[in-house]
Amino acid sequence: MHKLSLLAAGILLSVNALAAPQANEPIQPIQPAKVDNPGKVELGKQLFFDPRLSKSGFISCNSCHNLSMGGSDNLPSSIGHSWQQGPINSPTVLNASYNVKQFWDGRAADLKEQAAGPIANPMEMAFSHTLAVDVLNSIPQYRESFRQIYQSEKISLDEVTDAIAEFEKTLVTPNARFDRWLQGDETALNKTELEGYQLFKSVGCVACHNGPAVGGGSFQKMGLVTPYQTSNPALGVAGLTGKEADRFLFKVPTLRNIELTYPYFHDGAYWKLEEAVDVMARVQLGRQLKADEIDKITAFLKTLTGEQPRLEIPVLPPSTAQTAKPSPFN
């Protein structure tokens, strides 16, 4: 009888630990990726890692969106062709499919359009779309892969960016501790982390950082209450529209995996997450947080780190005599 009572108590504790999902929360769990076309995803992965899409033959998508470093490069701004300094911090590619638009200023409507940008940007991969596609068409294994997947005899830019986008859609990070708490696991967060989440909501952070990606769904002025001081020349949406009202209007970044994607903000000016929390509270919300409040919110933010993509680095098909030679030094 005593053993039966202990067993019943154990079952009760297990049930309590996995209670009903948290209802009416402004943040929702990240869902695992659903792959409908594995062949297309695998081709997109090859292209994502292939530096031959750049003039130098050295820079790939993974250079600035390193999948071993939270999908970013952990630099204030990225290093482009001929060691050029990029104009803005590289946003993470992880969970980027949840973004309302791509790039800090939203100039690309989706991942497919975004994938084309860096290839032809003279400060990034410094190639042309025509030459990049010519490189792929010169490689028999690529031609065969595209023929099987797209039923076309000649590779096009549209197919290249489509494949890259399909791979990037799989780069999601589910099963963060906070997601497990949202799904009913009361043991997933400790007291400090729960208090940090309550502060995150009560202070007002959640007004912009919400949804599955905890951001990425809107554009907001950087320095809404107090002007944000920076030497970075990026104008945000104003760089596209020329409108003064759009100055410093940037896409709200995702906070998923935020402990991995330092340094922070569009200018990459702050390396410590605690500093980023302090700055955002002051310039966006007009709040001067106490040290322990910053620590609690920071503790909560670290629970947003999910399962990182686990993938095998692709073996790329070799170049041929017809493949254009790289030009890394001029």
Coordinates of C-alpha atoms in Angstrom, one line a residue:
M1 CA 0.0 0.0 0.0
H2 CA 2.8 2.4 0.9
K3 CA 4.5 1.7 -2.5
L4 CA 1.3 2.4 -4.3
S5 CA 1.0 5.7 -2.5
L6 CA 4.5 6.7 -3.5
L7 CA 3.8 5.7 -7.1
A8 CA 0.6 7.8 -7.1
A9 CA 2.5 10.7 -5.7
G10 CA 5.2 10.4 -8.3
I11 CA 2.6 10.3 -11.1
L12 CA 0.9 13.4 -9.6
L13 CA 4.2 15.3 -9.5
S14 CA 4.8 14.4 -13.2
V15 CA 1.4 15.6 -14.2
N16 CA 1.9 18.9 -12.3
A17 CA 5.2 19.4 -14.0
L18 CA 3.5 19.1 -17.3
A19 CA 0.4 21.2 -16.7
A20 CA -1.7 22.8 -19.3
P21 CA 0.0 25.2 -21.8
Q22 CA 0.2 28.8 -20.7
A23 CA -2.8 30.7 -22.2
N24 CA -3.0 34.2 -23.6
E25 CA 0.7 34.9 -23.6
P26 CA 2.1 37.4 -26.1
I27 CA 4.9 35.0 -27.1
Q28 CA 4.2 31.7 -28.8
P29 CA 6.5 28.6 -29.2
I30 CA 8.7 28.1 -32.2
Q31 CA 7.5 25.2 -34.2
P32 CA 9.9 22.6 -35.7
A33 CA 10.5 22.9 -39.4
K34 CA 8.4 20.9 -41.8
V35 CA 10.3 19.8 -44.9
D36 CA 8.2 19.0 -47.9
N37 CA 11.0 18.8 -50.4
P38 CA 14.2 17.4 -48.9
G39 CA 16.1 17.5 -52.2
K40 CA 15.5 21.2 -52.6
V41 CA 16.5 21.9 -49.0
E42 CA 19.7 19.9 -49.5
L43 CA 20.5 21.9 -52.7
G44 CA 19.8 25.1 -50.8
K45 CA 22.2 24.0 -48.1
Q46 CA 24.9 23.5 -50.7
L47 CA 24.4 26.9 -52.1
F48 CA 24.3 28.5 -48.7
F49 CA 27.8 27.2 -48.0
D50 CA 29.2 27.6 -51.5
P51 CA 31.7 30.6 -51.7
R52 CA 31.8 30.4 -55.5
L53 CA 28.7 32.6 -55.5
S54 CA 31.1 35.4 -54.6
K55 CA 33.7 37.1 -56.7
S56 CA 36.5 36.2 -54.3
G57 CA 35.5 32.5 -54.1
F58 CA 35.8 32.9 -50.4
I59 CA 32.6 34.5 -49.0
S60 CA 29.4 32.4 -48.7
C61 CA 26.0 33.0 -47.1
N62 CA 27.4 31.2 -44.0
S63 CA 30.3 33.8 -43.7
C64 CA 28.0 36.4 -42.3
H65 CA 25.2 34.1 -41.1
N66 CA 27.4 31.4 -39.4
L67 CA 25.3 28.5 -38.3
S68 CA 27.9 27.6 -35.6
M69 CA 27.5 31.1 -34.1
G70 CA 23.8 31.7 -33.8
G71 CA 23.3 32.4 -37.5
S72 CA 25.3 35.6 -37.3
D73 CA 29.0 36.5 -37.4
N74 CA 29.4 38.1 -33.9
L75 CA 31.0 41.2 -35.4
P76 CA 29.7 44.8 -35.2
S77 CA 29.4 44.8 -39.0
S78 CA 30.4 42.1 -41.4
I79 CA 33.6 41.8 -43.5
G80 CA 32.9 42.0 -47.2
H81 CA 34.8 41.7 -50.4
S82 CA 38.4 42.9 -50.2
W83 CA 38.1 43.3 -46.5
Q84 CA 35.5 46.0 -46.8
Q85 CA 33.6 47.0 -43.7
G86 CA 29.9 46.3 -43.9
P87 CA 27.5 49.2 -43.2
I88 CA 25.4 47.4 -40.6
N89 CA 25.2 44.5 -38.1
S90 CA 24.4 41.1 -39.7
P91 CA 21.1 39.9 -38.4
T92 CA 20.7 36.2 -37.5
V93 CA 19.3 33.9 -40.2
L94 CA 17.8 31.6 -37.5
N95 CA 14.0 31.9 -37.4
A96 CA 14.3 34.6 -40.2
S97 CA 11.3 33.0 -41.9
Y98 CA 9.1 34.6 -39.1
N99 CA 10.2 38.1 -40.1
V100 CA 7.6 40.3 -41.7
K101 CA 10.3 41.5 -44.1
Q102 CA 14.1 40.9 -44.5
F103 CA 17.1 43.2 -43.8
W104 CA 17.1 45.9 -41.1
D105 CA 15.3 48.3 -43.4
G106 CA 12.9 45.7 -44.9
R107 CA 14.0 46.2 -48.5
A108 CA 13.4 42.5 -49.2
A109 CA 9.9 41.1 -49.0
D110 CA 11.0 37.5 -48.2
L111 CA 13.9 35.1 -47.8
K112 CA 14.0 34.4 -51.5
E113 CA 14.4 38.1 -52.4
Q114 CA 16.9 38.5 -49.6
A115 CA 19.1 35.7 -50.9
A116 CA 19.7 37.6 -54.1
G117 CA 20.9 40.8 -52.5
P118 CA 24.4 40.0 -51.1
I119 CA 25.5 38.2 -54.2
A120 CA 25.5 41.4 -56.3
N121 CA 26.3 43.8 -53.5
P122 CA 29.8 45.2 -54.2
M123 CA 30.4 45.5 -50.5
E124 CA 29.4 41.9 -49.8
M125 CA 29.9 39.1 -52.2
A126 CA 30.7 41.6 -55.1
F127 CA 29.7 39.3 -57.9
S128 CA 26.9 39.7 -60.4
H129 CA 23.8 37.5 -60.6
T130 CA 24.7 36.5 -64.2
L131 CA 28.2 35.4 -63.3
A132 CA 27.1 33.5 -60.2
V133 CA 24.6 31.6 -62.2
D134 CA 27.2 31.0 -64.9
V135 CA 29.4 29.4 -62.2
L136 CA 26.7 27.0 -61.2
N137 CA 25.8 26.2 -64.8
S138 CA 29.5 25.2 -65.4
I139 CA 29.3 22.5 -62.8
P140 CA 27.6 19.2 -64.0
Q141 CA 26.5 18.1 -60.6
Y142 CA 24.7 21.3 -59.9
R143 CA 23.0 21.2 -63.4
E144 CA 21.8 17.7 -62.6
S145 CA 20.5 18.7 -59.2
F146 CA 18.6 21.6 -60.6
R147 CA 17.3 19.5 -63.4
Q148 CA 15.9 16.9 -61.0
I149 CA 14.3 19.4 -58.7
Y150 CA 13.1 22.2 -61.0
Q151 CA 12.8 20.2 -64.3
S152 CA 14.9 22.8 -66.1
E153 CA 17.9 22.3 -68.3
K154 CA 19.5 25.6 -67.4
I155 CA 19.9 27.1 -63.9
S156 CA 18.3 30.5 -63.2
L157 CA 18.7 33.0 -60.4
D158 CA 15.0 32.4 -59.5
E159 CA 15.8 28.8 -58.8
V160 CA 19.0 29.6 -56.9
T161 CA 17.3 32.0 -54.5
D162 CA 14.3 29.7 -54.2
A163 CA 16.5 26.8 -53.0
I164 CA 18.5 28.9 -50.6
A165 CA 15.2 30.3 -49.1
E166 CA 13.8 26.7 -48.7
F167 CA 17.0 25.7 -46.8
E168 CA 16.8 28.9 -44.6
K169 CA 13.2 28.1 -43.7
T170 CA 14.4 25.0 -41.9
L171 CA 16.8 27.0 -39.7
V172 CA 14.4 27.3 -36.8
T173 CA 15.2 26.8 -33.1
P174 CA 12.4 25.1 -31.2
N175 CA 12.3 23.6 -27.7
A176 CA 13.8 26.6 -25.9
R177 CA 13.3 26.4 -22.2
F178 CA 10.8 29.2 -22.4
D179 CA 8.9 27.3 -25.1
R180 CA 8.7 24.3 -22.8
W181 CA 7.3 26.5 -20.1
L182 CA 4.8 27.9 -22.6
Q183 CA 3.8 24.4 -23.4
G184 CA 3.1 23.5 -19.8
D185 CA 6.4 22.4 -18.2
E186 CA 6.4 24.4 -14.9
T187 CA 9.9 23.2 -14.1
A188 CA 11.5 24.7 -17.2
L189 CA 12.1 28.2 -15.7
N190 CA 13.4 29.1 -12.3
K191 CA 12.1 31.9 -10.1
T192 CA 14.5 34.6 -11.4
E193 CA 13.7 33.8 -15.0
L194 CA 9.9 33.9 -14.4
E195 CA 10.3 37.3 -12.6
G196 CA 12.3 38.5 -15.6
Y197 CA 9.5 37.5 -17.9
Q198 CA 7.0 39.3 -15.8
L199 CA 9.2 42.4 -15.9
F200 CA 9.7 42.0 -19.7
K201 CA 5.9 42.3 -20.0
S202 CA 5.2 45.0 -17.4
V203 CA 8.0 47.3 -18.5
G204 CA 6.7 47.2 -22.0
C205 CA 9.3 45.3 -24.0
V206 CA 6.6 42.9 -25.2
A207 CA 4.8 45.6 -27.1
C208 CA 7.4 45.1 -29.9
H209 CA 9.0 41.8 -29.0
N210 CA 6.2 39.3 -29.3
G211 CA 5.0 36.4 -31.4
P212 CA 6.9 33.2 -32.0
A213 CA 10.2 35.0 -32.9
V214 CA 9.8 37.5 -30.1
G215 CA 10.3 40.3 -32.6
G216 CA 10.6 40.6 -36.4
G217 CA 7.0 41.5 -36.9
S218 CA 7.1 45.3 -37.0
F219 CA 9.3 48.4 -37.6
Q220 CA 10.0 50.8 -34.8
K221 CA 12.0 54.0 -34.4
M222 CA 15.3 53.4 -32.6
G223 CA 15.4 56.1 -29.9
L224 CA 11.7 56.5 -29.5
V225 CA 11.8 58.3 -26.2
T226 CA 15.5 59.4 -26.0
P227 CA 17.7 59.8 -29.1
Y228 CA 20.0 56.8 -29.7
Q229 CA 23.6 58.0 -30.1
T230 CA 25.6 56.1 -32.7
S231 CA 28.3 56.8 -35.3
N232 CA 26.8 54.2 -37.7
P233 CA 25.5 56.0 -40.8
A234 CA 22.5 53.7 -41.5
L235 CA 19.3 55.6 -41.8
G236 CA 16.9 52.7 -41.6
V237 CA 13.8 52.8 -43.7
A238 CA 14.6 56.4 -44.6
G239 CA 17.5 55.1 -46.7
L240 CA 14.8 53.6 -49.0
T241 CA 12.1 56.2 -48.8
G242 CA 14.0 59.4 -48.3
K243 CA 11.4 60.5 -45.7
E244 CA 12.5 62.1 -42.5
A245 CA 9.7 60.4 -40.7
D246 CA 11.4 57.1 -41.5
R247 CA 14.8 58.0 -40.1
F248 CA 16.1 55.4 -37.6
L249 CA 13.0 53.2 -38.4
F250 CA 14.3 49.6 -38.2
K251 CA 12.8 46.2 -38.2
V252 CA 12.5 45.0 -34.6
P253 CA 15.0 42.1 -34.3
T254 CA 14.1 38.7 -33.0
L255 CA 15.2 38.0 -29.4
R256 CA 15.3 34.2 -30.1
N257 CA 18.9 33.0 -29.3
I258 CA 19.8 36.5 -28.3
E259 CA 22.6 35.4 -26.0
L260 CA 24.4 34.0 -29.1
T261 CA 24.0 36.9 -31.5
Y262 CA 26.1 39.7 -29.9
P263 CA 27.0 42.4 -30.4
Y264 CA 23.6 44.1 -30.4
F265 CA 21.5 46.6 -32.3
H266 CA 21.9 47.7 -36.0
D267 CA 25.3 49.2 -35.2
G268 CA 26.6 46.3 -33.1
A269 CA 27.6 48.8 -30.4
Y270 CA 26.9 46.8 -27.3
W271 CA 28.5 43.4 -26.5
K272 CA 26.8 42.6 -23.2
L273 CA 23.2 41.6 -23.1
E274 CA 22.7 43.4 -19.8
E275 CA 23.9 46.7 -21.5
A276 CA 21.5 46.1 -24.4
V277 CA 18.6 45.6 -21.9
D278 CA 19.5 48.9 -20.1
V279 CA 19.8 50.9 -23.3
M280 CA 16.5 49.6 -24.8
A281 CA 14.7 50.4 -21.6
R282 CA 16.0 54.0 -21.6
V283 CA 15.8 55.0 -25.2
Q284 CA 12.7 53.1 -26.2
L285 CA 10.6 53.1 -23.0
G286 CA 12.0 55.9 -20.9
R287 CA 12.6 53.5 -18.0
Q288 CA 15.7 53.5 -15.8
L289 CA 15.9 49.9 -14.7
K290 CA 17.6 48.8 -11.5
A291 CA 20.5 46.4 -11.7
D292 CA 18.5 43.5 -10.3
E293 CA 15.7 44.2 -12.8
I294 CA 18.2 44.1 -15.7
D295 CA 19.6 40.9 -14.4
K296 CA 16.2 39.3 -14.2
I297 CA 15.2 40.3 -17.7
T298 CA 18.6 39.1 -19.0
A299 CA 18.0 35.7 -17.3
F300 CA 14.7 35.5 -19.0
L301 CA 16.1 36.3 -22.4
K302 CA 18.6 33.5 -22.1
T303 CA 15.8 31.0 -21.8
L304 CA 14.9 31.9 -25.5
T305 CA 17.9 30.0 -26.8
G306 CA 16.5 27.0 -28.6
E307 CA 17.9 23.9 -30.2
Q308 CA 20.4 24.9 -32.8
P309 CA 20.3 23.4 -36.3
R310 CA 22.2 20.2 -36.5
L311 CA 23.4 19.6 -40.0
E312 CA 26.2 17.9 -41.9
I313 CA 28.4 20.4 -43.8
P314 CA 27.8 19.7 -47.5
V315 CA 30.5 18.4 -49.8
L316 CA 30.4 20.8 -52.7
P317 CA 30.8 19.6 -56.3
P318 CA 34.1 20.5 -57.9
S319 CA 34.6 23.3 -60.4
T320 CA 35.4 22.5 -64.0
A321 CA 37.6 24.0 -66.6
Q322 CA 34.6 26.1 -67.6
T323 CA 34.1 27.5 -64.1
A324 CA 35.2 31.2 -63.7
K325 CA 38.3 31.5 -61.6
P326 CA 37.9 33.4 -58.3
S327 CA 39.3 36.9 -57.9
P328 CA 40.0 37.3 -54.2
F329 CA 42.7 40.1 -54.2
N330 CA 41.5 42.8 -56.6

